[in-house]
Amino acid sequence: MTTLPSTMRAWQYTRTTGGLEKNLSLNPSAPLPTPKPDQHLVRVIAAALNPVDYKPAEIPGVARFAIAKPATPGIDFAGSIIRPATATPSGSHPPLKAGQLVFGSCGTTPLAGGALREFSVANATSAVPIPEGVSPIDAATIGVAGLTAYQSIVPHVKRGDRVFINGGSGGTGVFGIQFAKAAGCHVTTACSTANVELCRTLGADEVVDYKKEKVIDVLLSTAKEGERKKFDHAVDNVGSDESLALHSHEFLRPGAVFVIVGGEASFKSLYQTLRRKMWPGFLPGGVKGNVVGFWPKQKPEDLRQIGEWMQAGKVKAVVDARFPFEEAPRAFEKLKTGRARGKIVVDVAASEETS
């Protein structure tokens, strides 16, 4: 059995005033987490950041009352099994073994997953083996972003469908384009001028440059060309342009769904969500289309499918930047610019990258 150290290095915070990244401190002697029977103890090799790692924690009151302190952020990870879970769901795949490389999601709460530390825990349903030939760095990018892109698109489409993805160059969007293409769809996406070529190389059939034209104007103009030019499904990874949801019924086919993934963690965003749900569609400002919010579910079968696509070369990880463990606050600063092309990865123990 592996001899474990009594302590570990962990990035922690007890408050988020002024920004989570300004309150992170590196604890050189944090205690190791104690896994429950249905959790694996893992050694983290790499962690990838998502907006959910800081946005909820920065809502006034959330960090103070809803998150146990000290807290360690980070959900997406790749690592190695130190002690496998002793209780696994019935009908699951062969149990994981000590030393096996895995990827998925850390922790028991999305508010502070605990990936930015040398050891963490992962639920038995939240981690799967890294396929041969896929690097831990690439696998670490999947977690939340990969599941979000997969579950917000793949179950809702069929070959030949037309899909619109707002925000195609972000951490979720780069996966969304590739998943929709893997499912046989025609993909239109929106991004800034600097990322148009990236979206095309990922497979997007049409790219709207929001720096040069209003996205909603392009969508409505396209829809006027006839029913066959309308979309069968749409996903908004940005959430800042309310006009897309308000007019979604005009560019979507009857019965199609407009999924809102992105958005600011703010009272304004909460108000807009409540208004969409409660304000009648026939009144001015009401939403007439089928607009839904989204949060991914931990489904190991979805993680395995994404891993298989990555192994087969149908999907690739897009890494904007890698930061050493000691510079995790800088990684959050980069994430907060909103200009990352793909994912931001923190090397927690990069020396253990074996493929």
PDB file of N, CA and C in Angstrom, residues 4 62 139 167 219 227 262 266 275 320:
ATOM      1  N   LEU A   4       1.387   7.340   2.514  1.00  0.00           N
ATOM      2  CA  LEU A   4       0.955   8.703   2.259  1.00  0.00           C
ATOM      3  C   LEU A   4       1.623   9.683   3.207  1.00  0.00           C
ATOM      4  N   VAL A  62     -22.523  33.993  -0.211  1.00  0.00           N
ATOM      5  CA  VAL A  62     -22.327  32.574  -0.523  1.00  0.00           C
ATOM      6  C   VAL A  62     -21.054  32.041   0.113  1.00  0.00           C
ATOM      7  N   ALA A 139      -6.949  15.244 -20.582  1.00  0.00           N
ATOM      8  CA  ALA A 139      -8.094  14.651 -19.876  1.00  0.00           C
ATOM      9  C   ALA A 139      -8.617  15.577 -18.790  1.00  0.00           C
ATOM     10  N   GLY A 167     -20.742  31.484 -28.234  1.00  0.00           N
ATOM     11  CA  GLY A 167     -19.533  31.333 -27.430  1.00  0.00           C
ATOM     12  C   GLY A 167     -18.797  30.056 -27.805  1.00  0.00           C
ATOM     13  N   LEU A 219     -28.879  35.781 -36.979  1.00  0.00           N
ATOM     14  CA  LEU A 219     -29.750  34.625 -36.797  1.00  0.00           C
ATOM     15  C   LEU A 219     -31.141  34.875 -37.369  1.00  0.00           C
ATOM     16  N   GLU A 227     -37.757  27.920 -43.562  1.00  0.00           N
ATOM     17  CA  GLU A 227     -37.775  27.007 -42.419  1.00  0.00           C
ATOM     18  C   GLU A 227     -36.530  26.132 -42.374  1.00  0.00           C
ATOM     19  N   GLY A 262     -24.202  29.594 -19.958  1.00  0.00           N
ATOM     20  CA  GLY A 262     -23.401  30.645 -19.346  1.00  0.00           C
ATOM     21  C   GLY A 262     -24.247  31.741 -18.746  1.00  0.00           C
ATOM     22  N   SER A 266     -24.998  36.790 -10.613  1.00  0.00           N
ATOM     23  CA  SER A 266     -25.362  38.097 -10.060  1.00  0.00           C
ATOM     24  C   SER A 266     -26.865  38.134  -9.817  1.00  0.00           C
ATOM     25  N   ARG A 275     -37.608  36.028 -14.415  1.00  0.00           N
ATOM     26  CA  ARG A 275     -38.531  36.675 -15.355  1.00  0.00           C
ATOM     27  C   ARG A 275     -38.854  35.750 -16.521  1.00  0.00           C
ATOM     28  N   ASP A 320      -5.572  26.853 -23.608  1.00  0.00           N
ATOM     29  CA  ASP A 320      -5.100  28.219 -23.827  1.00  0.00           C
ATOM     30  C   ASP A 320      -3.797  28.480 -23.083  1.00  0.00           C
TER      31      ASP A 320
END
